[in-house]
Amino acid sequence: MKKRIILYSILLGILTVTFGLGIYGLISATRYKNNNVSFVVNNNQAYFSAIGQYYCGENAILSGVPNSSYEARYTQADYYNGANGTVDAWQIGASEFIYSDIEPETNVSTLKYVIKIKNENSERNLSVKLNGVAVNQYNYFITNIKYQNGDNSETTVFSNDPENLVNYNLYFNPTISPNKVDIPTEEVVQRGDTLTVTITLTLNTKTKAFNLENNFGFVLDSVAI
């Protein structure tokens, strides 16, 4: 009888360790192979400057120290000097969610992007559209997109949080694009004002592995006042 108890204890221990390592391997394998942010200038007068900060994990967010930073600009001076409005993409590189019951200190459950786009045109407004943000139709992670335009209060423009859906049916069509969401409604930024876009992806599962590309971008146009 004692031998059986010892044997069962050993088997239980092996299964526990195997299950724990299995979950760790599963979730730690969840990664974004590419993680780039692009800026497309649709006309010659869409003058702007952009500052981006990317945080991978709660420790980075709490410390306020970004894992990656970015700056770009296209101004009237650039236009007069012959620039065509093309700016380099923000190449963040691969990032991943991590969940482990065994090594919780390695967990990464939040990926956060903060991008500030300033209208540098003194005569025209700036139209901003956002496309290609990662989203999951099964809610393996939650996508929240917030805008703060000028002195206005920050507002949520999209969320697939089951407890707080925002513009879900308006902007997300899982049949056409199950892993991406676009915000085609233009956000008009007044002269000299800044639009702050905050995108937060939060892990919502401990047992599912997924592998997506998170390449999103902004389309910029100048518009008459």
Coordinates of C-alpha atoms in Angstrom, one line a residue:
M1 CA 0.0 0.0 0.0
K2 CA 2.8 2.4 0.9
K3 CA 4.5 1.7 -2.4
R4 CA 1.3 2.6 -4.3
I5 CA 1.0 5.9 -2.3
I6 CA 4.7 6.7 -3.1
L7 CA 4.2 5.8 -6.8
Y8 CA 1.0 7.9 -7.1
S9 CA 2.8 10.8 -5.4
I10 CA 5.6 10.7 -7.8
L11 CA 3.2 10.5 -10.8
L12 CA 1.2 13.4 -9.4
G13 CA 4.4 15.4 -9.0
I14 CA 5.5 14.7 -12.6
L15 CA 2.1 15.7 -14.0
T16 CA 2.1 18.9 -11.9
V17 CA 5.5 20.0 -13.2
T18 CA 4.7 19.0 -16.8
F19 CA 1.4 20.9 -16.7
G20 CA 3.1 23.9 -15.3
L21 CA 5.9 23.9 -17.8
G22 CA 3.3 23.2 -20.5
I23 CA 1.4 26.4 -19.7
Y24 CA 4.6 28.4 -19.5
G25 CA 5.8 27.2 -22.8
L26 CA 2.4 27.7 -24.4
I27 CA 1.9 31.3 -23.3
S28 CA 5.5 32.4 -23.6
A29 CA 5.4 31.2 -27.2
T30 CA 2.7 33.8 -27.8
R31 CA 4.5 36.6 -29.7
Y32 CA 4.2 39.3 -32.3
K33 CA 6.6 38.4 -35.0
N34 CA 6.6 42.0 -36.3
N35 CA 5.7 45.1 -34.4
N36 CA 5.9 48.2 -36.6
V37 CA 4.1 51.5 -36.7
S38 CA 3.9 53.4 -40.0
F39 CA 2.9 56.9 -41.0
V40 CA 1.5 57.5 -44.4
V41 CA 1.3 61.1 -45.6
N42 CA -1.5 61.4 -48.2
N43 CA -0.8 65.0 -49.3
N44 CA 2.0 67.5 -49.3
Q45 CA 0.5 69.8 -46.6
A46 CA -0.1 67.2 -43.9
Y47 CA 2.7 68.6 -41.8
F48 CA 3.1 66.8 -38.5
S49 CA 5.5 65.6 -35.8
A50 CA 5.2 62.4 -33.9
I51 CA 6.6 61.0 -30.7
G52 CA 6.0 57.4 -29.7
Q53 CA 6.7 55.3 -26.6
Y54 CA 6.2 51.6 -26.3
Y55 CA 6.0 49.7 -22.9
C56 CA 6.2 45.9 -22.7
G57 CA 5.0 44.7 -19.3
E58 CA 3.7 46.3 -16.1
N59 CA 7.1 47.1 -14.7
A60 CA 7.9 49.3 -17.7
I61 CA 4.6 51.0 -17.5
L62 CA 4.9 51.7 -13.7
S63 CA 8.5 52.9 -14.1
G64 CA 7.6 55.1 -17.0
V65 CA 10.7 53.9 -18.9
P66 CA 9.7 52.8 -22.4
N67 CA 11.2 49.8 -24.1
S68 CA 11.2 51.6 -27.4
S69 CA 10.9 55.3 -28.4
Y70 CA 10.3 57.0 -31.7
E71 CA 10.3 60.5 -33.3
A72 CA 9.4 61.6 -36.8
R73 CA 8.4 64.8 -38.5
Y74 CA 7.3 66.2 -41.8
T75 CA 7.1 70.0 -41.9
Q76 CA 6.6 72.8 -44.4
A77 CA 10.4 73.3 -44.5
D78 CA 10.8 69.6 -45.5
Y79 CA 8.2 70.1 -48.3
Y80 CA 10.1 73.2 -49.7
N81 CA 13.3 71.2 -49.6
G82 CA 11.8 68.6 -51.8
A83 CA 10.8 65.9 -49.3
N84 CA 7.9 63.8 -50.5
G85 CA 6.3 63.2 -47.1
T86 CA 7.7 59.7 -46.5
V87 CA 8.9 59.0 -43.0
D88 CA 10.6 55.9 -41.6
A89 CA 8.4 53.4 -39.8
W90 CA 8.8 52.8 -36.1
Q91 CA 10.3 49.3 -36.0
I92 CA 9.8 48.0 -32.5
G93 CA 10.6 44.4 -33.2
A94 CA 9.1 41.2 -31.7
S95 CA 7.3 41.3 -28.4
E96 CA 5.3 38.8 -26.5
F97 CA 2.9 38.1 -23.7
I98 CA 4.2 35.7 -21.0
Y99 CA 2.3 33.9 -18.3
S100 CA 3.8 31.5 -15.8
D101 CA 2.6 30.1 -12.5
I102 CA 6.1 28.9 -11.9
E103 CA 8.0 32.1 -12.6
P104 CA 5.4 34.9 -12.1
E105 CA 8.2 37.5 -12.1
T106 CA 8.6 36.9 -15.8
N107 CA 5.0 37.6 -16.6
V108 CA 4.1 40.2 -19.3
S109 CA 0.3 40.7 -19.5
T110 CA 0.3 44.3 -21.0
L111 CA 1.7 45.9 -24.1
K112 CA 1.1 49.6 -24.4
Y113 CA 1.7 52.2 -27.1
V114 CA 1.5 55.9 -26.6
I115 CA 1.8 58.0 -29.8
K116 CA 1.5 61.8 -29.9
I117 CA 0.8 63.4 -33.3
K118 CA 1.0 67.2 -33.5
N119 CA -0.4 69.2 -36.3
E120 CA 2.5 71.4 -37.6
N121 CA 0.5 73.2 -40.3
S122 CA -0.3 76.8 -39.2
E123 CA -3.1 77.1 -41.9
R124 CA -4.8 73.8 -42.2
N125 CA -6.2 71.1 -39.9
L126 CA -4.8 67.5 -39.8
S127 CA -6.9 64.4 -40.4
V128 CA -5.7 61.2 -38.7
K129 CA -7.0 57.7 -39.4
L130 CA -5.7 54.5 -37.7
N131 CA -5.6 51.0 -39.2
G132 CA -4.3 47.5 -38.6
V133 CA -4.4 47.3 -34.7
A134 CA -4.2 43.8 -33.4
V135 CA -7.4 42.4 -32.0
N136 CA -8.6 38.8 -31.2
Q137 CA -12.1 37.7 -32.0
Y138 CA -11.9 35.1 -29.2
N139 CA -10.7 37.7 -26.7
Y140 CA -7.4 36.0 -25.9
F141 CA -6.3 39.5 -25.3
I142 CA -8.3 42.8 -24.9
T143 CA -7.6 45.7 -27.2
N144 CA -8.3 49.2 -26.0
I145 CA -7.8 52.3 -28.2
K146 CA -8.1 55.8 -26.6
Y147 CA -7.8 59.3 -28.2
Q148 CA -7.1 62.6 -26.5
N149 CA -7.5 65.4 -29.0
G150 CA -6.0 68.8 -27.9
D151 CA -7.5 69.9 -24.6
N152 CA -10.4 67.5 -24.8
S153 CA -10.8 64.7 -22.3
E154 CA -9.5 61.2 -23.2
T155 CA -12.1 59.0 -24.8
T156 CA -12.2 55.3 -25.7
V157 CA -12.8 54.9 -29.4
F158 CA -12.6 51.1 -29.4
S159 CA -12.7 48.2 -26.9
N160 CA -13.4 44.5 -27.3
D161 CA -13.6 44.0 -23.5
P162 CA -16.7 41.8 -23.1
E163 CA -17.6 43.8 -20.0
N164 CA -17.2 47.2 -21.7
L165 CA -17.6 47.0 -25.5
V166 CA -17.0 50.3 -27.3
N167 CA -17.7 50.7 -31.0
Y168 CA -17.2 47.0 -31.4
N169 CA -19.7 46.4 -34.2
L170 CA -18.9 49.7 -35.8
Y171 CA -15.1 49.1 -36.3
F172 CA -14.6 45.3 -36.0
N173 CA -15.7 42.7 -38.6
P174 CA -14.4 39.3 -37.7
T175 CA -15.6 37.8 -41.0
I176 CA -13.5 40.2 -43.1
S177 CA -10.5 40.8 -40.8
P178 CA -10.6 38.6 -37.6
N179 CA -7.2 39.8 -36.3
K180 CA -7.2 43.5 -37.1
V181 CA -9.3 46.6 -36.3
D182 CA -9.4 49.8 -38.3
I183 CA -10.6 53.2 -37.1
P184 CA -11.5 54.8 -40.5
T185 CA -13.4 57.7 -39.0
E186 CA -11.1 60.7 -39.3
E187 CA -9.9 62.5 -36.2
V188 CA -9.4 66.2 -37.0
V189 CA -6.6 67.8 -35.2
Q190 CA -6.7 71.6 -35.0
R191 CA -3.7 73.8 -35.9
G192 CA -1.0 73.5 -33.3
D193 CA -2.9 70.8 -31.3
T194 CA -1.7 67.3 -30.5
L195 CA -3.6 64.0 -30.8
T196 CA -2.5 61.4 -28.2
V197 CA -3.4 57.8 -29.2
T198 CA -3.0 55.2 -26.5
I199 CA -3.3 51.5 -27.5
T200 CA -3.3 48.9 -24.8
L201 CA -3.3 45.1 -25.3
T202 CA -4.0 43.1 -22.2
L203 CA -3.6 39.3 -21.9
N204 CA -7.0 37.6 -21.2
T205 CA -6.1 33.9 -21.2
K206 CA -3.7 31.6 -19.5
T207 CA -4.1 28.5 -21.6
K208 CA -4.2 29.6 -25.3
A209 CA -1.3 30.3 -27.6
F210 CA -1.6 32.7 -30.5
N211 CA 0.8 34.2 -33.0
L212 CA -0.1 37.5 -34.6
E213 CA 1.6 40.5 -36.3
N214 CA 0.9 43.8 -34.8
N215 CA 1.7 46.2 -37.6
F216 CA -0.5 49.2 -37.4
G217 CA -0.4 52.6 -39.0
F218 CA -1.7 56.2 -39.3
V219 CA -2.9 57.9 -42.5
L220 CA -2.5 61.6 -42.4
D221 CA -4.2 64.3 -44.6
S222 CA -4.4 68.1 -44.4
V223 CA -7.9 69.4 -44.5
A224 CA -9.3 72.9 -44.9
I225 CA -10.5 74.8 -41.9

